[in-house]
XYZ file of C-alpha atoms in Angstrom:
712
model
C -152.168 -109.843 226.284
C -150.414 -106.549 225.461
C -148.850 -106.440 221.995
C -145.155 -105.692 221.414
C -146.033 -102.428 219.694
C -148.274 -101.294 222.557
C -145.484 -101.994 225.068
C -143.085 -99.939 222.966
C -145.538 -97.037 222.737
C -145.864 -96.980 226.545
C -142.071 -96.954 226.915
C -141.829 -94.175 224.335
C -144.164 -91.935 226.309
C -142.107 -92.520 229.418
C -138.697 -91.903 227.822
C -139.089 -89.467 224.949
C -140.390 -85.963 224.386
C -141.696 -87.223 221.040
C -144.352 -89.397 222.577
C -146.527 -89.774 219.460
C -145.734 -92.379 216.843
C -146.774 -89.841 214.180
C -143.906 -87.548 215.219
C -141.424 -90.306 214.469
C -143.050 -91.548 211.261
C -141.362 -90.719 207.933
C -143.468 -90.464 204.794
C -141.334 -91.747 201.924
C -141.341 -90.138 198.440
C -143.651 -92.991 197.412
C -146.207 -91.864 200.017
C -145.565 -94.958 202.163
C -145.455 -94.266 205.929
C -142.269 -95.669 207.461
C -142.919 -96.300 211.137
C -140.179 -96.226 213.776
C -140.903 -99.809 214.848
C -142.202 -102.938 213.115
C -143.396 -106.006 214.998
C -144.916 -109.400 214.289
C -148.386 -107.921 213.945
C -147.253 -105.869 210.903
C -146.380 -108.916 208.830
C -148.425 -111.806 210.242
C -151.167 -111.748 207.625
C -149.111 -110.982 204.509
C -150.120 -113.453 201.765
C -146.642 -113.796 200.226
C -145.072 -115.274 203.375
C -144.342 -118.964 203.655
C -142.600 -119.646 200.338
C -139.001 -120.776 199.985
C -136.398 -119.634 197.431
C -137.031 -121.012 193.954
C -140.729 -121.483 194.728
C -143.709 -119.435 193.547
C -144.211 -116.482 193.842
C -140.370 -116.226 193.945
C -140.273 -113.384 196.492
C -137.260 -115.090 198.095
C -135.404 -115.567 194.807
C -135.661 -117.410 191.502
C -133.189 -120.174 192.362
C -133.356 -122.663 195.210
C -129.683 -122.128 196.097
C -129.297 -118.464 195.028
C -125.742 -117.240 195.804
C -124.856 -120.309 197.862
C -124.855 -122.197 194.557
C -123.348 -119.412 192.429
C -122.770 -115.710 193.148
C -124.396 -113.036 191.049
C -122.651 -112.112 187.783
C -120.303 -109.129 187.949
C -121.224 -107.322 184.736
C -119.663 -103.857 184.502
C -121.160 -101.496 181.917
C -118.407 -99.879 179.855
C -117.478 -98.535 176.454
C -115.826 -95.381 175.203
C -113.908 -93.932 172.288
C -113.054 -96.514 169.612
C -113.742 -100.239 169.387
C -109.987 -100.852 169.812
C -109.804 -99.000 173.139
C -112.995 -100.572 174.487
C -111.770 -104.034 173.486
C -108.583 -103.573 175.496
C -110.639 -102.362 178.480
C -112.962 -105.413 178.311
C -110.086 -107.896 178.146
C -108.382 -106.360 181.179
C -111.655 -106.306 183.114
C -112.385 -109.971 182.327
C -108.886 -110.914 183.433
C -109.394 -108.970 186.693
C -112.572 -110.803 187.694
C -115.424 -109.371 185.634
C -117.700 -112.185 184.458
C -119.492 -110.715 181.450
C -119.255 -107.805 179.040
C -121.803 -104.975 179.109
C -121.473 -102.569 176.192
C -122.104 -98.826 176.369
C -122.599 -97.366 172.904
C -122.100 -93.729 172.002
C -125.134 -91.556 171.345
C -124.574 -91.427 167.586
C -124.946 -95.216 167.486
C -127.974 -95.136 169.816
C -129.756 -92.748 167.487
C -128.950 -94.713 164.325
C -126.441 -92.301 162.813
C -123.081 -93.206 161.328
C -120.136 -91.245 162.708
C -119.888 -89.074 159.601
C -123.401 -87.632 159.989
C -123.516 -83.852 160.524
C -125.813 -84.122 163.556
C -123.380 -86.174 165.689
C -120.296 -83.980 165.554
C -119.953 -83.740 169.336
C -121.202 -87.236 170.232
C -118.901 -89.759 168.559
C -117.069 -91.903 171.116
C -117.965 -89.675 174.079
C -120.573 -91.473 176.201
C -119.820 -94.921 174.847
C -118.098 -96.749 172.025
C -118.686 -95.765 168.391
C -120.000 -98.646 166.260
C -120.694 -98.019 162.569
C -120.512 -101.506 161.039
C -119.691 -105.189 161.503
C -116.013 -104.256 161.196
C -116.231 -102.159 164.377
C -118.133 -104.936 166.139
C -115.477 -107.507 165.195
C -112.760 -105.282 166.665
C -114.856 -104.705 169.805
C -114.857 -108.453 170.557
C -111.440 -109.396 169.167
C -109.941 -112.241 171.265
C -113.101 -112.349 173.427
C -114.711 -115.759 172.732
C -118.393 -115.058 172.155
C -119.325 -118.712 172.745
C -117.974 -118.413 176.314
C -118.464 -114.750 177.371
C -121.996 -113.396 177.647
C -122.569 -109.933 176.226
C -125.143 -107.400 177.403
C -125.885 -104.506 175.064
C -127.773 -101.424 176.195
C -129.405 -100.558 172.903
C -132.965 -99.594 172.005
C -133.306 -97.092 169.151
C -130.806 -98.721 166.768
C -131.393 -102.173 168.227
C -131.924 -103.841 164.813
C -128.613 -102.824 163.141
C -126.582 -103.243 166.347
C -127.894 -106.735 167.111
C -127.519 -107.700 163.459
C -123.888 -106.527 163.457
C -123.215 -108.472 166.683
C -124.681 -111.672 165.222
C -122.586 -111.335 162.053
C -119.450 -110.561 164.106
C -120.123 -113.792 166.018
C -120.532 -115.746 162.759
C -117.241 -114.404 161.445
C -115.579 -115.308 164.743
C -116.801 -118.870 164.114
C -119.564 -118.811 166.727
C -123.000 -120.102 165.798
C -125.923 -117.739 166.450
C -127.429 -120.406 168.720
C -124.324 -120.293 170.939
C -124.383 -116.535 171.552
C -125.385 -115.657 175.095
C -126.259 -112.359 176.709
C -128.955 -109.697 176.611
C -130.136 -106.926 174.309
C -132.076 -104.178 176.086
C -134.695 -103.712 173.324
C -136.955 -101.714 175.696
C -138.308 -98.890 173.578
C -141.271 -97.791 175.713
C -139.052 -96.407 178.456
C -137.178 -94.395 175.824
C -140.366 -92.466 175.064
C -140.827 -91.895 178.792
C -137.387 -90.866 180.025
C -134.182 -91.643 178.141
C -135.158 -90.428 174.665
C -132.761 -92.486 172.540
C -135.618 -93.505 170.267
C -135.591 -93.329 166.471
C -138.987 -94.409 165.154
C -142.534 -93.663 166.398
C -144.097 -96.021 168.988
C -146.059 -98.312 166.656
C -143.197 -99.407 164.349
C -140.903 -99.465 167.386
C -143.159 -102.050 169.026
C -143.003 -104.117 165.823
C -139.207 -104.103 166.135
C -139.451 -105.333 169.749
C -141.705 -108.209 168.711
C -139.498 -109.114 165.725
C -136.461 -109.426 167.993
C -138.344 -111.513 170.558
C -139.541 -113.787 167.732
C -136.129 -114.155 166.077
C -134.172 -114.793 169.284
C -136.720 -117.276 170.649
C -136.195 -119.390 167.511
C -132.514 -118.813 166.730
C -130.809 -117.740 169.994
C -131.934 -119.966 172.900
C -129.215 -118.646 175.258
C -129.944 -114.990 174.571
C -132.288 -112.691 176.489
C -134.426 -110.908 173.913
C -135.270 -107.903 176.076
C -134.142 -106.211 179.282
C -137.106 -104.270 180.597
C -135.584 -101.260 182.257
C -136.664 -99.293 185.295
C -133.140 -97.989 185.772
C -133.544 -94.962 183.548
C -136.886 -94.146 185.153
C -135.333 -93.805 188.602
C -132.461 -91.839 187.095
C -135.032 -89.478 185.559
C -136.635 -88.925 188.969
C -139.200 -91.707 189.381
C -139.901 -92.851 192.918
C -139.708 -96.581 193.605
C -143.437 -97.243 193.203
C -143.340 -95.547 189.789
C -140.206 -97.443 188.784
C -141.832 -100.740 189.747
C -145.212 -100.074 188.149
C -144.027 -98.557 184.872
C -141.318 -101.183 184.370
C -143.620 -104.131 184.968
C -146.368 -102.524 182.869
C -143.818 -102.195 180.047
C -143.036 -105.885 180.440
C -146.719 -106.792 180.297
C -147.066 -104.774 177.083
C -144.141 -106.597 175.447
C -145.570 -109.993 176.392
C -148.938 -108.974 174.953
C -147.290 -107.816 171.705
C -145.423 -111.112 171.299
C -148.552 -113.176 171.942
C -150.468 -111.083 169.382
C -147.708 -112.048 166.938
C -148.862 -115.651 167.450
C -146.073 -116.732 169.777
C -146.674 -119.130 172.659
C -145.885 -117.434 175.970
C -143.581 -120.249 177.087
C -141.487 -119.920 173.920
C -140.094 -116.547 175.009
C -141.134 -115.534 178.552
C -138.303 -117.472 180.187
C -135.751 -115.309 178.341
C -137.192 -111.940 179.384
C -135.071 -110.030 181.869
C -135.355 -106.813 183.862
C -133.031 -103.990 184.846
C -133.490 -101.875 187.978
C -131.671 -98.955 189.548
C -130.532 -99.258 193.145
C -130.523 -95.982 195.050
C -129.723 -94.910 198.581
C -132.965 -95.939 200.339
C -131.297 -99.139 201.517
C -134.182 -101.263 202.835
C -136.723 -99.914 200.347
C -134.502 -101.026 197.446
C -134.214 -104.531 198.921
C -137.990 -104.695 199.263
C -138.433 -103.348 195.716
C -136.642 -106.325 194.136
C -138.693 -108.760 196.234
C -141.909 -106.908 195.305
C -140.925 -106.951 191.624
C -140.721 -110.759 191.629
C -144.057 -110.969 193.462
C -145.828 -108.666 190.996
C -144.322 -110.177 187.848
C -145.537 -113.587 189.008
C -149.002 -112.058 189.467
C -148.907 -110.472 185.991
C -147.632 -113.559 184.167
C -150.274 -115.785 185.780
C -152.794 -113.879 183.612
C -151.155 -115.371 180.476
C -151.543 -118.982 181.730
C -148.007 -120.252 181.057
C -147.289 -123.934 181.540
C -143.576 -123.519 182.265
C -142.748 -122.254 185.755
C -139.776 -120.285 184.364
C -142.207 -118.028 182.510
C -143.368 -116.711 185.899
C -139.901 -115.761 187.180
C -138.547 -112.216 187.155
C -134.794 -112.267 186.614
C -132.992 -108.956 186.921
C -129.761 -107.096 186.432
C -129.184 -104.102 188.708
C -126.982 -101.034 188.550
C -126.132 -98.715 191.387
C -127.577 -95.238 191.008
C -125.911 -92.676 188.785
C -128.005 -89.800 190.076
C -126.918 -90.475 193.679
C -123.297 -89.824 192.650
C -122.157 -86.300 193.483
C -119.463 -84.098 191.972
C -118.824 -82.523 195.375
C -116.598 -84.560 197.719
C -116.562 -87.349 195.096
C -114.823 -90.036 197.185
C -118.068 -90.252 199.174
C -119.454 -91.944 196.059
C -117.398 -95.070 196.784
C -119.325 -95.446 200.044
C -122.669 -94.735 198.374
C -122.027 -97.342 195.675
C -120.976 -99.935 198.260
C -124.222 -99.564 200.220
C -126.279 -99.664 197.020
C -124.460 -102.809 195.859
C -125.153 -104.516 199.185
C -128.810 -103.550 198.868
C -129.056 -105.111 195.393
C -127.435 -108.319 196.630
C -129.681 -108.609 199.686
C -132.617 -108.060 197.320
C -131.545 -111.018 195.182
C -130.280 -109.593 191.877
C -128.913 -112.003 189.240
C -126.187 -109.637 188.029
C -124.824 -106.267 189.065
C -122.957 -103.207 187.796
C -121.343 -100.890 190.335
C -120.759 -97.297 189.236
C -117.388 -95.616 189.482
C -117.005 -92.761 191.953
C -116.020 -90.211 189.281
C -119.033 -90.665 186.985
C -120.720 -87.482 188.260
C -117.720 -85.681 186.763
C -116.661 -87.564 183.630
C -116.255 -91.019 182.102
C -114.671 -93.454 184.594
C -110.910 -93.985 184.543
C -109.224 -97.396 184.803
C -108.419 -96.536 188.429
C -112.010 -95.747 189.395
C -113.360 -98.692 187.365
C -111.099 -101.046 189.307
C -112.487 -99.749 192.616
C -116.037 -100.231 191.324
C -115.320 -103.793 190.203
C -113.483 -104.624 193.422
C -116.496 -103.422 195.406
C -118.329 -106.453 194.069
C -115.392 -108.814 194.460
C -115.130 -107.806 198.118
C -118.861 -108.356 198.586
C -118.614 -111.828 197.035
C -115.432 -112.950 198.745
C -115.089 -111.149 202.066
C -118.496 -110.254 203.540
C -119.969 -113.808 203.581
C -123.277 -112.527 202.149
C -123.239 -115.490 199.745
C -123.426 -118.061 202.555
C -127.129 -117.557 203.363
C -130.089 -117.384 200.989
C -132.363 -114.326 201.390
C -131.050 -113.491 204.883
C -133.594 -110.720 205.498
C -136.649 -112.927 204.950
C -138.967 -112.728 207.937
C -137.836 -109.246 208.912
C -141.008 -107.481 210.020
C -139.873 -104.296 208.268
C -138.699 -105.898 205.006
C -141.786 -108.066 204.624
C -144.169 -105.157 205.296
C -142.217 -102.912 202.901
C -142.359 -105.628 200.238
C -146.126 -105.793 200.600
C -146.626 -102.010 200.728
C -144.519 -101.398 197.627
C -146.241 -104.206 195.726
C -149.737 -102.960 196.512
C -148.977 -99.305 195.718
C -147.354 -100.314 192.436
C -150.292 -102.579 191.621
C -152.697 -99.628 191.927
C -150.629 -97.763 189.327
C -150.496 -100.827 187.048
C -154.307 -101.039 187.170
C -154.491 -97.328 186.283
C -152.328 -98.059 183.222
C -154.565 -100.995 182.285
C -157.575 -98.658 182.369
C -155.789 -96.407 179.851
C -155.461 -99.388 177.498
C -151.945 -100.525 178.360
C -148.515 -98.959 178.453
C -148.287 -97.932 174.799
C -151.414 -95.804 175.168
C -150.303 -94.545 178.568
C -146.976 -93.418 177.075
C -148.804 -91.725 174.187
C -150.947 -89.839 176.719
C -147.818 -88.566 178.479
C -149.029 -89.765 181.895
C -145.937 -91.721 183.009
C -143.517 -89.014 181.833
C -145.374 -86.247 183.674
C -145.618 -88.295 186.889
C -141.871 -88.944 186.792
C -141.040 -85.284 186.092
C -143.260 -84.212 188.991
C -141.460 -86.636 191.331
C -138.086 -85.318 190.099
C -139.067 -81.692 190.742
C -140.326 -82.515 194.254
C -137.124 -84.344 195.121
C -134.925 -81.522 193.823
C -136.831 -79.018 195.943
C -136.383 -81.281 198.980
C -132.608 -81.411 198.398
C -132.327 -77.678 197.739
C -134.236 -76.917 200.943
C -131.991 -79.260 202.950
C -134.874 -81.543 203.936
C -133.114 -84.474 202.249
C -129.500 -84.504 203.360
C -126.733 -85.327 200.882
C -123.386 -85.420 202.639
C -120.878 -83.059 201.084
C -123.540 -81.294 199.001
C -126.072 -79.612 201.259
C -124.555 -80.576 204.625
C -121.100 -81.474 205.968
C -119.495 -79.731 203.009
C -115.712 -80.055 202.534
C -113.516 -76.991 203.093
C -112.030 -77.243 199.615
C -112.940 -78.834 196.314
C -111.480 -82.252 195.513
C -109.988 -82.531 192.030
C -109.784 -86.065 190.644
C -108.129 -87.373 187.491
C -110.568 -87.836 184.631
C -110.774 -89.757 181.380
C -110.898 -87.273 178.500
C -111.858 -88.652 175.083
C -110.663 -86.693 172.060
C -113.975 -86.592 170.230
C -112.501 -85.092 167.047
C -109.770 -87.738 166.758
C -112.244 -90.579 167.378
C -114.655 -89.226 164.772
C -111.883 -88.857 162.206
C -110.823 -92.458 162.865
C -114.398 -93.727 162.482
C -114.925 -91.799 159.252
C -111.737 -93.318 157.764
C -112.953 -96.831 158.584
C -116.422 -96.064 157.207
C -114.897 -94.964 153.913
C -112.830 -98.156 153.750
C -115.874 -100.353 154.480
C -117.915 -98.679 151.750
C -115.010 -98.854 149.292
C -114.342 -102.569 149.805
C -117.924 -103.913 149.851
C -120.048 -105.081 146.929
C -122.225 -101.992 146.524
C -124.876 -103.766 144.405
C -125.407 -106.511 146.983
C -125.488 -103.931 149.757
C -128.049 -101.761 147.969
C -130.232 -104.791 147.203
C -130.163 -105.919 150.850
C -131.111 -102.432 152.043
C -133.940 -102.256 149.511
C -135.260 -105.607 150.769
C -135.150 -104.297 154.348
C -136.971 -101.099 153.378
C -139.636 -103.112 151.575
C -140.108 -105.388 154.610
C -140.468 -102.338 156.869
C -142.961 -100.765 154.463
C -145.069 -103.856 153.782
C -145.119 -105.280 157.299
C -144.037 -108.665 155.947
C -141.067 -110.624 157.282
C -138.809 -110.240 160.290
C -136.800 -107.013 160.258
C -133.871 -108.489 162.191
C -133.558 -111.285 159.640
C -133.357 -108.749 156.784
C -130.912 -106.555 158.745
C -128.559 -109.495 159.337
C -128.424 -110.092 155.583
C -127.635 -106.397 155.059
C -124.936 -106.427 157.750
C -123.253 -109.436 156.123
C -122.684 -107.370 152.981
C -121.420 -104.485 155.148
C -124.398 -102.147 155.232
C -123.652 -99.692 158.053
C -125.626 -98.987 161.219
C -126.764 -95.669 159.747
C -127.787 -97.192 156.422
C -129.792 -99.991 158.045
C -131.495 -97.454 160.331
C -132.278 -95.160 157.398
C -133.756 -98.020 155.357
C -136.391 -98.416 158.086
C -136.714 -94.670 158.682
C -137.934 -94.126 155.107
C -141.296 -95.869 155.744
C -141.419 -95.451 159.537
C -140.347 -91.807 159.926
C -138.314 -90.383 162.827
C -140.148 -89.653 166.076
C -140.249 -86.109 167.450
C -141.357 -85.681 171.047
C -143.592 -82.862 172.212
C -142.159 -80.603 174.898
C -144.318 -80.259 177.990
C -143.365 -78.346 181.106
C -144.684 -78.689 184.645
C -145.530 -75.624 186.653
C -145.982 -75.007 190.344
C -144.490 -78.269 191.632
C -141.045 -76.915 192.560
C -142.322 -73.536 193.778
C -144.925 -75.137 196.049
C -142.125 -76.475 198.262
C -140.872 -72.913 198.766
C -144.235 -71.249 199.425
C -143.092 -69.584 202.684
C -139.308 -69.566 202.168
C -137.894 -66.067 202.720
C -134.879 -66.432 200.404
C -137.061 -67.801 197.622
C -139.475 -64.902 198.006
C -136.540 -62.471 197.886
C -135.399 -63.878 194.528
C -138.927 -63.553 193.189
C -138.957 -59.932 194.402
C -135.651 -59.307 192.575
C -137.242 -60.570 189.394
C -140.242 -58.294 189.853
C -137.818 -55.370 190.241
C -136.164 -56.466 186.981
C -139.582 -56.432 185.278
C -140.261 -52.891 186.495
C -136.963 -51.655 185.017
C -136.856 -53.708 181.802
C -140.522 -54.092 181.007
C -140.285 -57.876 180.755
C -139.120 -60.905 182.682
C -135.609 -62.354 182.402
C -135.834 -64.955 179.652
C -133.810 -68.175 179.446
C -133.647 -70.863 176.776
C -132.754 -74.312 178.167
C -131.177 -76.489 175.474
C -129.959 -80.045 174.960
C -127.624 -80.257 171.978
C -126.308 -83.279 170.158
C -127.920 -86.693 170.630
C -128.023 -86.643 174.455
C -131.623 -87.402 175.459
C -131.107 -87.404 179.250
C -133.318 -84.426 180.022
C -133.990 -84.722 183.769
C -131.646 -81.834 184.595
C -132.999 -79.635 181.814
C -136.613 -80.295 182.799
C -136.005 -79.665 186.518
C -134.158 -76.418 185.779
C -136.892 -75.256 183.399
C -139.645 -76.055 185.909
C -137.844 -74.433 188.838
C -136.805 -71.274 186.970
C -140.369 -70.816 185.697
C -141.723 -71.144 189.250
C -139.145 -68.614 190.434
C -140.356 -66.090 187.853
C -138.239 -66.431 184.708
C -139.765 -66.734 181.257
C -138.488 -70.133 180.170
C -138.239 -71.660 176.711
C -137.188 -75.303 176.342
C -135.532 -76.220 173.072
C -136.413 -79.501 171.368
C -134.119 -82.451 171.957
C -131.229 -83.183 169.596
C -130.584 -79.628 168.372
C -127.423 -78.653 166.560
C -125.593 -75.553 167.896
C -126.814 -73.560 164.875
C -130.426 -74.565 165.547
C -130.132 -73.665 169.249
C -128.637 -70.273 168.380
C -131.479 -69.507 165.961
C -134.022 -70.639 168.577
C -132.501 -68.204 171.098
C -132.576 -65.327 168.610
C -136.167 -66.045 167.567
C -137.298 -66.115 171.207
C -135.318 -62.970 172.104
C -133.787 -64.558 175.217
C -131.265 -62.998 177.555
C -129.433 -66.227 178.279
C -128.984 -69.815 177.017
C -128.505 -72.624 179.508
C -126.810 -75.689 178.017
C -127.639 -78.924 179.851
C -124.834 -81.457 179.326
C -124.545 -85.032 180.535
C -122.847 -86.880 177.703
C -119.479 -85.076 177.586
C -120.116 -83.197 174.337
C -119.795 -79.745 175.931
C -116.238 -79.047 174.704
C -117.382 -79.395 171.095
C -120.959 -78.097 171.254
C -120.735 -75.063 173.576
C -118.035 -73.261 171.531
C -119.964 -73.957 168.317
C -123.104 -72.431 169.855
C -121.174 -69.294 170.807
C -119.703 -69.121 167.287
C -123.209 -69.406 165.809
C -124.448 -66.535 167.998
C -121.535 -64.352 166.870
C -122.159 -65.183 163.222
C -125.778 -64.064 163.644
C -124.865 -60.782 165.432
C -126.340 -62.097 168.686
C -123.223 -62.123 170.859
C -125.115 -60.231 173.574
C -126.914 -63.487 174.466
C -125.156 -65.027 177.471
C -124.230 -68.744 177.395
C -123.989 -70.806 180.590
C -123.530 -74.558 181.125
C -124.843 -77.050 183.668
C -124.528 -80.764 184.277
C -121.686 -83.279 184.212
C -118.726 -81.020 183.408
C -115.355 -81.791 185.043
C -113.436 -79.007 186.744
C -110.603 -79.590 184.268
C -112.861 -78.381 181.430
C -114.020 -75.176 183.103
C -111.120 -72.953 182.017
C -111.432 -74.164 178.422
C -115.149 -73.291 178.373
C -114.578 -69.885 179.979
C -111.957 -69.083 177.330
C -114.474 -69.982 174.642
C -117.025 -67.540 176.068
C -119.135 -69.514 178.557
C -120.009 -67.142 181.416
C -120.916 -69.587 184.211
C -120.867 -73.322 184.932
C -123.217 -75.067 187.383
C -122.345 -78.655 188.303
C -124.414 -81.491 189.807
C -125.737 -80.655 193.264
C -126.119 -76.946 192.499
C -128.776 -75.249 194.643
C -131.319 -74.024 192.089
C -132.544 -70.837 193.838
C -128.913 -69.777 194.327
C -128.241 -70.531 190.655
C -131.310 -68.502 189.648
C -130.021 -65.495 191.588
C -126.589 -65.871 189.962
C -128.173 -66.026 186.492
C -130.255 -62.921 187.194
C -127.088 -61.127 188.320
C -125.347 -62.142 185.073
C -128.189 -60.703 182.991
C -128.198 -57.454 184.947
C -124.396 -57.093 184.734
C -124.492 -57.798 181.011
C -127.122 -55.082 180.503
C -125.234 -52.514 182.571
C -122.112 -53.026 180.445
C -123.898 -52.230 177.188
């Protein structure tokens, strides 16, 4: 009997000029062939079929009733400026239908610095809320009952002082530690791979992870001790197989660390949670969440748990930030809606939907309301909550689930051969694989092979200007410094010093639980920075090595005429000047999101520039000296965390003070149109926003250098 697929192939030859299946097959970024038709024969023999929701291996969901029993939690990630402003935002959001609080901290807090530290001048209150002590944390949750509202905190580097301050704020609100519910991210391995908001080296950082798992398993039964995050991997450029494999391998490493501590797997595994990004590959993202549950079940079986809940992967999801575009920004509402639907059809437990203006600036109340209502409409109007796992049995979805799982499993086994994820991270393997995937994708977008509506096709006739939220960084920092001074003035300094000494001794000796000691220090009003520094004395502060890919971006342009013309222009420059145009790519302040900087550095090097990449977390003065020492023509500032209005002018001032004003300064990244004139007045010569075509930008930069030379 002729199969369904064979019948289709015969009809294809009769009706279409593309008579070969290969002509219609798309190879995804993960290397998975996506065929134009799937039939019963593609999914008949898949081993995961046949289960029901709430049953091992949980492909169809972790609960028997899923959303029919209770919809996913609407948990919008937010925080900006001061604790007072963020508190007001949270209360309004909860009143409007949000079901949990998810806190975004500023980068100074992430990196364990108090707001008065010299290295965080441009970071305080910009990309999240500034938290320096228990007093800030109490204000953040004022009139929000912590025994009733669950709180998720995206915190990794300064996870000990932040969680300690939260616990003490709960105590002083009258809420027992055992009644606190929510999640702390506590996922340090991915920080070394992609996000870079680490503080300590890997080994002591893994001790911190295990200490938190141990403390919460005993003292906080309603609290998730870790949220193992693939989100930032996809944002950094990882394809979906990489996101799956590296995230689950991280989770396996954390479980192993806790068991080595002497903990029983069932005492903590049921409170582990995950966090995935949801991008624009609609069906692949649905299959990814199903594959994640399948693989985590496979991994946890190795640890022989007795409780079925230890085998379940529970996840929060967030729609993609990198899919948001500054051009034609209202398109982002549509993108986020599709991504949210994908997460729901994949079976997420909770969801954050991004605001349409986040490729430009921090979200406004207006855009945040649209993002929140996107979920409310999904829950209340689309009827997606009336059927459990409605795509189960789809030939395409089931085959994709299997393909993703098996490709990710190969990568997990490769990590096992390296000795686990800690050793893999130390080798640099995951980071390089992700950066390679990011460079390939950028080349695909720049060449127009991957269409982004409003960016490289169907462009609007004129630019859309949207209202933005502008945080006065200087005013926020001044406010935080005043409160810090008051906290230090009113506390018992002897008790505080003794508590910090005890914490430092525990960190140095390896004895005791660091979170337990930090809670005692927070009670006597030790600050986030002081608690972090007490551990930094014995642990040290981690410094990453800069590595740069070569050839990956340029390979996509091997025969492109325009690309070759730019390279020829550079060779002409070399003939005249005796050297290549030289650019220093810098990240200043505490912003560790370096995808844009790395892609630019890789692409410009492949085009023919000499490229230097500054170390992360430079001050403007350090970046200026780096540029002078390397004798560069131009500095490219990569900005994502809204510190450009403070940091770019200070860099230009530092160049002037060192008689190096001939060095050109340009900016790229998340910079709203409203800030452009300010930056130009301060001396910035060009601004390149998200979605910029890199070869075109390279030609513009070369023109700037040549014009600058001709004017001297």
